[in-house]
PDB file of C-alpha atoms in Angstrom:
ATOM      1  CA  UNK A 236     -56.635  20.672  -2.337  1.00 88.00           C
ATOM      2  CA  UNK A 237     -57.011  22.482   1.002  1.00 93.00           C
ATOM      3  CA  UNK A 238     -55.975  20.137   3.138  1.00 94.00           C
ATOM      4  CA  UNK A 239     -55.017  16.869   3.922  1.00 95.00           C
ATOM      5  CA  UNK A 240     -54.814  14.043   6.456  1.00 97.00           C
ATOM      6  CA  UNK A 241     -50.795  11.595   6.286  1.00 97.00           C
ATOM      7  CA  UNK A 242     -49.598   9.091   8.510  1.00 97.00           C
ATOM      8  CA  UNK A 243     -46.148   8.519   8.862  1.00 97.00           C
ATOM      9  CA  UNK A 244     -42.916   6.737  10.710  1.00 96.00           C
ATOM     10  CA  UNK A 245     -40.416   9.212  12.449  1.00 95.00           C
ATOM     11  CA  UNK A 246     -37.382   8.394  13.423  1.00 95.00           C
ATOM     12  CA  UNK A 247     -34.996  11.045  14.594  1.00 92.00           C
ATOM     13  CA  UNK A 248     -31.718  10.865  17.101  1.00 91.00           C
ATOM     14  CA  UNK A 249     -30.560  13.792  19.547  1.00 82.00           C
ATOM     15  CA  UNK A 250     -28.170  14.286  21.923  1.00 77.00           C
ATOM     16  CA  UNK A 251     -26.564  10.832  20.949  1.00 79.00           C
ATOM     17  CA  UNK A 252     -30.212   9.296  21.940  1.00 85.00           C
ATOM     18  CA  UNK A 253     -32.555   7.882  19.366  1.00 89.00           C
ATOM     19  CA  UNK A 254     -36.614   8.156  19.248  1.00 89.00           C
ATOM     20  CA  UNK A 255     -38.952   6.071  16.930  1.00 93.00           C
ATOM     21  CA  UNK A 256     -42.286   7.426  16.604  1.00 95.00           C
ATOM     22  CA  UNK A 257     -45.056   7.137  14.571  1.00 96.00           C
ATOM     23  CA  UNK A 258     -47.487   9.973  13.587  1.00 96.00           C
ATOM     24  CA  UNK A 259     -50.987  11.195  12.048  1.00 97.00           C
ATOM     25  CA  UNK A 260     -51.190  15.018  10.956  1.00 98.00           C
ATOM     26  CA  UNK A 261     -54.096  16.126   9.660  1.00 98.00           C
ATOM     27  CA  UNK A 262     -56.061  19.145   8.917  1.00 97.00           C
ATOM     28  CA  UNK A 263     -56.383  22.794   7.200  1.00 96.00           C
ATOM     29  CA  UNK A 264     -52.926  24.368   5.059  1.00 93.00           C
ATOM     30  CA  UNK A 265     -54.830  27.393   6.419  1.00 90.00           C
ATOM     31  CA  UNK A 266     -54.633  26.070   9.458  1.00 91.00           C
ATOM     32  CA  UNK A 267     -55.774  24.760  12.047  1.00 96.00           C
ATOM     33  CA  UNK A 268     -53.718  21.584  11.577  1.00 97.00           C
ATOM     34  CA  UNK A 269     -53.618  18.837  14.188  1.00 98.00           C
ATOM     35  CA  UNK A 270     -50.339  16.042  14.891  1.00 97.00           C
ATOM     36  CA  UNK A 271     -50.264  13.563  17.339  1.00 97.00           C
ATOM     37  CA  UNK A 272     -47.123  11.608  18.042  1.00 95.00           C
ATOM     38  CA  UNK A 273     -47.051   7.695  19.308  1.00 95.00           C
ATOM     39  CA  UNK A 274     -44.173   5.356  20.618  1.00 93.00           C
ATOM     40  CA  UNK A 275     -44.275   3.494  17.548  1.00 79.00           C
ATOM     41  CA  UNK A 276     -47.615   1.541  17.833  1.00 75.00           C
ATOM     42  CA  UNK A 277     -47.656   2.351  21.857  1.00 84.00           C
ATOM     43  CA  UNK A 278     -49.284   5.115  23.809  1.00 93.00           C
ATOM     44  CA  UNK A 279     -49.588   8.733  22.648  1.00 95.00           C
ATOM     45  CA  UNK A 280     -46.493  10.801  23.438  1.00 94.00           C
ATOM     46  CA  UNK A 281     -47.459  13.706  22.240  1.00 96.00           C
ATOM     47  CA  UNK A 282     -51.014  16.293  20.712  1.00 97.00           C
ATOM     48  CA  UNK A 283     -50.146  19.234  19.001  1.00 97.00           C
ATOM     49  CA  UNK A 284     -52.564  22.072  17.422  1.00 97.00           C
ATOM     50  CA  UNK A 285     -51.447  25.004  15.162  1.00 97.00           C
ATOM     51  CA  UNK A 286     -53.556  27.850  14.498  1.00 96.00           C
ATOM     52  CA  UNK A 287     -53.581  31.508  13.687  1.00 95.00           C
ATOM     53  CA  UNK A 288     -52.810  31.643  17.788  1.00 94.00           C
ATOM     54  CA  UNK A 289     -49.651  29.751  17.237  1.00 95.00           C
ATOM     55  CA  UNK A 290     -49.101  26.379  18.683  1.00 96.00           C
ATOM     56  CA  UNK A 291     -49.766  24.499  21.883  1.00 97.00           C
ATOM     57  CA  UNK A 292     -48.210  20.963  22.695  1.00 96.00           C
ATOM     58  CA  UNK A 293     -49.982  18.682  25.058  1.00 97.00           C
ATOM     59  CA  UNK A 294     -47.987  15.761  26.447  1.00 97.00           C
ATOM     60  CA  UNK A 295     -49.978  13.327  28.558  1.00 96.00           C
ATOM     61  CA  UNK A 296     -47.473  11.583  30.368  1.00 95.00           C
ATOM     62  CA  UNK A 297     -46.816  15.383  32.094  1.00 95.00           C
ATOM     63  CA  UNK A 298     -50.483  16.676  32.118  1.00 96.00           C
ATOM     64  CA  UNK A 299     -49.033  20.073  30.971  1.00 96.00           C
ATOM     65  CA  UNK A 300     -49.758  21.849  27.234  1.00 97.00           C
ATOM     66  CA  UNK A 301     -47.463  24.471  26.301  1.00 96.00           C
ATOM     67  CA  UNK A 302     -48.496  26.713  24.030  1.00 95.00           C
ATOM     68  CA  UNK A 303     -46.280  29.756  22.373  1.00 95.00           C
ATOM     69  CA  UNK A 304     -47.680  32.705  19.467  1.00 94.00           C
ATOM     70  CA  UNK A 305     -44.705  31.980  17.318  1.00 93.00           C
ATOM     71  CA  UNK A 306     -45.284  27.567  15.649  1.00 93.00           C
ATOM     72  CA  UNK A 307     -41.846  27.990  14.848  1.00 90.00           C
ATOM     73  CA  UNK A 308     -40.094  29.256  17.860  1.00 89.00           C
ATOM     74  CA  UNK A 309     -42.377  26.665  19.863  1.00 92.00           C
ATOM     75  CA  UNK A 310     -41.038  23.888  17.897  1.00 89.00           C
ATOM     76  CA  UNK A 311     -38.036  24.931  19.224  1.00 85.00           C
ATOM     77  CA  UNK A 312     -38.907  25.254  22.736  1.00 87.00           C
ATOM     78  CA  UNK A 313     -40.440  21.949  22.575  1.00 89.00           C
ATOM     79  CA  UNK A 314     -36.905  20.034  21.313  1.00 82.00           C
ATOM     80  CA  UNK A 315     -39.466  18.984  18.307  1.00 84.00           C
ATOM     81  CA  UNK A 316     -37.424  17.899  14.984  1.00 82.00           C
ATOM     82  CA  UNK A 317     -38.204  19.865  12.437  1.00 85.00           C
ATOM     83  CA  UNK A 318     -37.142  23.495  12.524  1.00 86.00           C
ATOM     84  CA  UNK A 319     -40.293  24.527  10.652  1.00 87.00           C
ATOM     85  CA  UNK A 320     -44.332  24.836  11.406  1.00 92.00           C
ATOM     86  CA  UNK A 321     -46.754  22.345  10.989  1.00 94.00           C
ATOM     87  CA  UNK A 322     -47.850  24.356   8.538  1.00 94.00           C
ATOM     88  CA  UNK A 323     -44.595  24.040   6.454  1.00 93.00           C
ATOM     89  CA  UNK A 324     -44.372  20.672   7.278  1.00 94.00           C
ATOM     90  CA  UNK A 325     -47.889  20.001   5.929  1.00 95.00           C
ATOM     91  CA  UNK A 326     -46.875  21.413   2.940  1.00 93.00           C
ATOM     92  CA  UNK A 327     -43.716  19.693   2.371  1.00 94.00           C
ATOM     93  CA  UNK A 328     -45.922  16.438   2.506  1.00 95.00           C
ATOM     94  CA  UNK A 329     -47.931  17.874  -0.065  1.00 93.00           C
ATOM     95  CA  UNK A 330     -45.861  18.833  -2.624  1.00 90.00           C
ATOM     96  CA  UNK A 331     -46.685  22.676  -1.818  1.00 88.00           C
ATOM     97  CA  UNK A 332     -43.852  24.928  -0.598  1.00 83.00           C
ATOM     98  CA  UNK A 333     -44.986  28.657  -1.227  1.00 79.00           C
ATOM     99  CA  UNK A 334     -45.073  29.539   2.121  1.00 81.00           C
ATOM    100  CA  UNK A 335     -41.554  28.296   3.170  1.00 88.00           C
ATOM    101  CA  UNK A 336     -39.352  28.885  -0.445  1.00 91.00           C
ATOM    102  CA  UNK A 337     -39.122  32.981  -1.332  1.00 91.00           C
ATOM    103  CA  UNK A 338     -41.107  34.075  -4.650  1.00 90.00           C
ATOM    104  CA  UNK A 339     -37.615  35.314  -5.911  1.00 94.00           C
ATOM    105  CA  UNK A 340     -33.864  34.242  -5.754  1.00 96.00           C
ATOM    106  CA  UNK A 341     -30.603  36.040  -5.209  1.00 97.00           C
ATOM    107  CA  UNK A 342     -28.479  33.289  -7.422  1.00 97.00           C
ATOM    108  CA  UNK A 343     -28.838  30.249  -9.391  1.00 97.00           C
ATOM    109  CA  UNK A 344     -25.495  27.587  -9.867  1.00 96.00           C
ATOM    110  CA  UNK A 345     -25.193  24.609 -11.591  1.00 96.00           C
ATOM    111  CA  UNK A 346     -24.529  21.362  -9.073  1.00 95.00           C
ATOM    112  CA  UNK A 347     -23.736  18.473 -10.044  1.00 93.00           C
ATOM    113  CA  UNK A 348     -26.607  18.384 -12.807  1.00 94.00           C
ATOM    114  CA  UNK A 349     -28.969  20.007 -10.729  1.00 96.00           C
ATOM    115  CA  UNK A 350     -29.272  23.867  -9.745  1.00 97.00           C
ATOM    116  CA  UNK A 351     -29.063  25.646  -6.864  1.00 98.00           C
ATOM    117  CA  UNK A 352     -30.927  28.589  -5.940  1.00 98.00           C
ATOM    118  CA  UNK A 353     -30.068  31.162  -2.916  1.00 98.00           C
ATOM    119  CA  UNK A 354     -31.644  33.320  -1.177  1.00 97.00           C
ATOM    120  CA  UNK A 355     -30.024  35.898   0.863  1.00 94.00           C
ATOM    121  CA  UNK A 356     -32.993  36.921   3.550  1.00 90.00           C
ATOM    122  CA  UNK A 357     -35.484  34.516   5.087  1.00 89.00           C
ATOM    123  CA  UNK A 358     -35.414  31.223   7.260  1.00 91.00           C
ATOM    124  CA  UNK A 359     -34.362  29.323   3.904  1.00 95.00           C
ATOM    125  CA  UNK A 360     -30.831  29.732   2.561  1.00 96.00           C
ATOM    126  CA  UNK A 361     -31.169  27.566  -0.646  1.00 97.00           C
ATOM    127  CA  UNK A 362     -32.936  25.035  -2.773  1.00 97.00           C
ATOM    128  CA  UNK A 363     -31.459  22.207  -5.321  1.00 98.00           C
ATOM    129  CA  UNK A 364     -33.844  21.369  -7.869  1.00 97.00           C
ATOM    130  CA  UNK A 365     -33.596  19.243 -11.207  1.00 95.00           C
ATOM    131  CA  UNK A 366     -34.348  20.649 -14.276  1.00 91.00           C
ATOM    132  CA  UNK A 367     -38.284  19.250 -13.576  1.00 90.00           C
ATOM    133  CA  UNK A 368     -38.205  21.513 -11.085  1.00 91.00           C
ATOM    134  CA  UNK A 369     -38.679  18.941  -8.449  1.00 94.00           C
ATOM    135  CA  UNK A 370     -36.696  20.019  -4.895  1.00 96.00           C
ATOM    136  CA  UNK A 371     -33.751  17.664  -3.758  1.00 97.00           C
ATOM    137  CA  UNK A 372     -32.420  19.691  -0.979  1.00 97.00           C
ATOM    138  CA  UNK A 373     -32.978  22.739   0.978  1.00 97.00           C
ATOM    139  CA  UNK A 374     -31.068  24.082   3.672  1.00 96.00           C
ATOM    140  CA  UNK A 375     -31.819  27.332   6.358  1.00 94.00           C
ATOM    141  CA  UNK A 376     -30.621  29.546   8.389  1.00 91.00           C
ATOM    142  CA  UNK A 377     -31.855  30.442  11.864  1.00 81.00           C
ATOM    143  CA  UNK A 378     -30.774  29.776  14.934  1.00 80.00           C
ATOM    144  CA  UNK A 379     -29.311  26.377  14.058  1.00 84.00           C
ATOM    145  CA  UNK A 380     -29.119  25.971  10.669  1.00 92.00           C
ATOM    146  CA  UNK A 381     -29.835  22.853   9.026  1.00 94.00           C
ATOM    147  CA  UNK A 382     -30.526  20.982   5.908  1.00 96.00           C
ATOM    148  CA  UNK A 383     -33.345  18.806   4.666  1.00 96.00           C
ATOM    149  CA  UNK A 384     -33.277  15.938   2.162  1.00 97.00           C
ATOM    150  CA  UNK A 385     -36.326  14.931  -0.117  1.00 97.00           C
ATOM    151  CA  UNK A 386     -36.224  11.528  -2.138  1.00 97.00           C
ATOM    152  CA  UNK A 387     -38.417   8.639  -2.895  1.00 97.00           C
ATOM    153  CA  UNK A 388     -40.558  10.624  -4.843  1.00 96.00           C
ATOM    154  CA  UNK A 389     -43.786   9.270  -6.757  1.00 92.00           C
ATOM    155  CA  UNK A 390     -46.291   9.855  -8.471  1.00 91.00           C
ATOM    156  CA  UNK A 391     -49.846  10.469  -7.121  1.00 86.00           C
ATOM    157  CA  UNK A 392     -53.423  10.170  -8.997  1.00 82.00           C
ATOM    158  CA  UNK A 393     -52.762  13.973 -10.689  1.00 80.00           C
ATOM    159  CA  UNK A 394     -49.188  12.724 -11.845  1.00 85.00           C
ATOM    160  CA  UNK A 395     -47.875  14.886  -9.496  1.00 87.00           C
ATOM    161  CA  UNK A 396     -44.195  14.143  -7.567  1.00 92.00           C
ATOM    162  CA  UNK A 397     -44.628  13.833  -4.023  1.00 95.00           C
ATOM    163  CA  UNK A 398     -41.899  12.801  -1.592  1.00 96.00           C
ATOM    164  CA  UNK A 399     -42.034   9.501   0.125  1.00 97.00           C
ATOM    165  CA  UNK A 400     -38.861  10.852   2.565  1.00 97.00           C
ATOM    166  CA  UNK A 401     -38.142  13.107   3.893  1.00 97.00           C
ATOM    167  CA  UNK A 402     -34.550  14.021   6.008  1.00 97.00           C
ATOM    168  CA  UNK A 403     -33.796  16.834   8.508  1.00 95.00           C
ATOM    169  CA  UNK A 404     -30.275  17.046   9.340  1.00 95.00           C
ATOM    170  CA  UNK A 405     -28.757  20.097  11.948  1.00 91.00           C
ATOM    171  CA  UNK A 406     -25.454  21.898  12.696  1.00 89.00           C
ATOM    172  CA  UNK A 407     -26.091  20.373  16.156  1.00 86.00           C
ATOM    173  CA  UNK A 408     -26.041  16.739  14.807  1.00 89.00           C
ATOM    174  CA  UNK A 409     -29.442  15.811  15.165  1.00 90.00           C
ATOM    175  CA  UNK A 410     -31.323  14.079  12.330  1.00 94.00           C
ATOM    176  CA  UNK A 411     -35.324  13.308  11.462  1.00 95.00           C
ATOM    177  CA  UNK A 412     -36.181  11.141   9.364  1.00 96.00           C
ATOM    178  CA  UNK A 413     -40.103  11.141   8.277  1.00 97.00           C
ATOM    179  CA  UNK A 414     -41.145   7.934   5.828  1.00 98.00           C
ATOM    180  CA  UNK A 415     -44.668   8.846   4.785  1.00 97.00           C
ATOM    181  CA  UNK A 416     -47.188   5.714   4.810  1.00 96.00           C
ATOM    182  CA  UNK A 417     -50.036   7.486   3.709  1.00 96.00           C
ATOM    183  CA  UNK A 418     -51.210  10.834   2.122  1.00 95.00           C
ATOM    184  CA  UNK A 419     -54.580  11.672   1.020  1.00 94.00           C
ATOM    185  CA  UNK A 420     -55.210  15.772   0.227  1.00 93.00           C
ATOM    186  CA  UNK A 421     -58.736  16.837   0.800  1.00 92.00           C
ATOM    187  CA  UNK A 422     -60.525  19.914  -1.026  1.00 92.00           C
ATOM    188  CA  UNK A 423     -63.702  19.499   1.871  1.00 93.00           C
ATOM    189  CA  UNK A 424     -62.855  22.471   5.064  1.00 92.00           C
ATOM    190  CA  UNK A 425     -62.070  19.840   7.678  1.00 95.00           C
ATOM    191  CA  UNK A 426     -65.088  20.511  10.527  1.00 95.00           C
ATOM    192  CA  UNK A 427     -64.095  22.380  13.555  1.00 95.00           C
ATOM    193  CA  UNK A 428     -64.650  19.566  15.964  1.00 96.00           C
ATOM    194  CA  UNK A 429     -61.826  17.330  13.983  1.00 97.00           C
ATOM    195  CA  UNK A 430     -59.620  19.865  14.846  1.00 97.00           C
ATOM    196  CA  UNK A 431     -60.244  20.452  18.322  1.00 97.00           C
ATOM    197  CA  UNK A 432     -57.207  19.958  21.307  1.00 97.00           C
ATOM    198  CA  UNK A 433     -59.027  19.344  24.275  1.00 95.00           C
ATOM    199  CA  UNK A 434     -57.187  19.376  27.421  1.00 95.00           C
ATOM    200  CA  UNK A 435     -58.470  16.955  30.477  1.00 94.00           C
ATOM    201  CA  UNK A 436     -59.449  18.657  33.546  1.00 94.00           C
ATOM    202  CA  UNK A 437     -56.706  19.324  35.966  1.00 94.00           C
ATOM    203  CA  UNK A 438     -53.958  19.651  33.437  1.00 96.00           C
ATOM    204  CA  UNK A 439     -51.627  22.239  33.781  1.00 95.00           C
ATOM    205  CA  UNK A 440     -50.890  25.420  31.158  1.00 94.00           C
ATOM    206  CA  UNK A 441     -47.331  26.970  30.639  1.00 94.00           C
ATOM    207  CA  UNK A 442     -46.602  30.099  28.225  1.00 93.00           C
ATOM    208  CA  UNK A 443     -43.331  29.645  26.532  1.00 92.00           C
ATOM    209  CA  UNK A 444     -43.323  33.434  25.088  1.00 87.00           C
ATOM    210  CA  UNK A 445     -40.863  35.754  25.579  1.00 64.00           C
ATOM    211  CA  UNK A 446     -40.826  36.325  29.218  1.00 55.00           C
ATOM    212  CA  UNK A 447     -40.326  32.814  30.139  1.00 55.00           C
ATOM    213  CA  UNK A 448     -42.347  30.180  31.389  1.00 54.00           C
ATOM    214  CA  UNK A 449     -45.460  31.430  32.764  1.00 50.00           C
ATOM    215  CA  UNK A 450     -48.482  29.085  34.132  1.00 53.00           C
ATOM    216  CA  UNK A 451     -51.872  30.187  32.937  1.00 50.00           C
ATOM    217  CA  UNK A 452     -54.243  30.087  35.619  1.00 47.00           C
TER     218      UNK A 452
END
């Protein structure tokens, strides 16, 4: 597969306040990939593109997009709940974590029947697997550090073990949880037009790079 297309419920609390959502992300593990966000079965909260650009976030109710070059540092920015790209996130869904897990390890423990493998450079600190090999847990490092959860795994049409759940939990207190509903992978190029983030006319465009928050006229 080189892409996919998954629809799934989020539910994630911060700063003592709690969001349900629902969401479609679709697209190209090359990227582009495309996520829009909904108030449950309500109006669109948020559209969100990543591409070899970076990312830009369109939210309607403010007319604005930001956009920043780094998807991960923009996810940030945004308050988001993951503290990983859409492109890692796509790949979580999938099954498919070379991008976001290191080729090589620093040490491997035993824990509690599983093992535990560390890394000492890189956004991700460790990963529990089973002896299948199938991940249970991995936790980063960054600016807040956190720790993710994957369970309710099954089975797709390859045999493969994909998970049905997935948790994000931080040092700040906040937690995501994503419950996939669907999840089809595609081995078609999605066509460029599927992948497009149009902006109406009139909105407004803010830069979230390094030198603050800059309008683009």
């Amino acid at each position: 597969a080189t892409g996919l297309k998954a629809k799934a419920s989020l539910y994630y609390t911060s700063k003592g306040s709690g969001h349900r959502t629902t969401m479609s992300l679709w697209g190209d593990y090359a990227t582009p990939l495309r996520l829009d966000v909904r108030a449950g079965i309500g109006a669109y909260i948020a559209h969100i593109r990543e591409d070899e650009s970076g990312l830009t976030a369109f939210y309607p109710d403010q007319q604005t997009a930001y956009s920043h070059s780094s998807p991960v540092r923009a996810v940030h920015l945004l308050g988001l709940p993951f503290p990983f790209s859409l492109k890692d996130l796509a790949g979580l869904i999938s099954g498919c974590y070379p991008n976001l897990i290191p080729k090589s390890y620093d040490t491997a423990v035993p824990e509690n029947g599983y093992l535990r493998f560390t890394f000492d450079n890189g956004p991700v600190s460790s990963i529990v697997l089973t002896e299948q090999g199938t991940p249970m847990e991995i936790s980063g490092r960054g600016e807040i550090p956190w720790r993710m959860e994957l369970s309710s795994y099954e089975e797709d049409n390859s045999g493969k073990l994909l998970p049905e759940k997935i948790a994000v939990y931080t040092e700040l207190g906040d937690k995501a949880l994503l419950r996939i509903k669907s999840r089809t992978l595609t081995a078609q190029p999605w066509q460029a037009k599927a992948l497009e983030l149009k902006l109406p006319e009139g909105s407004e465009e803010i830069r979230l790079d390094r030198n603050g928050y800059v309008r683009i006229d």
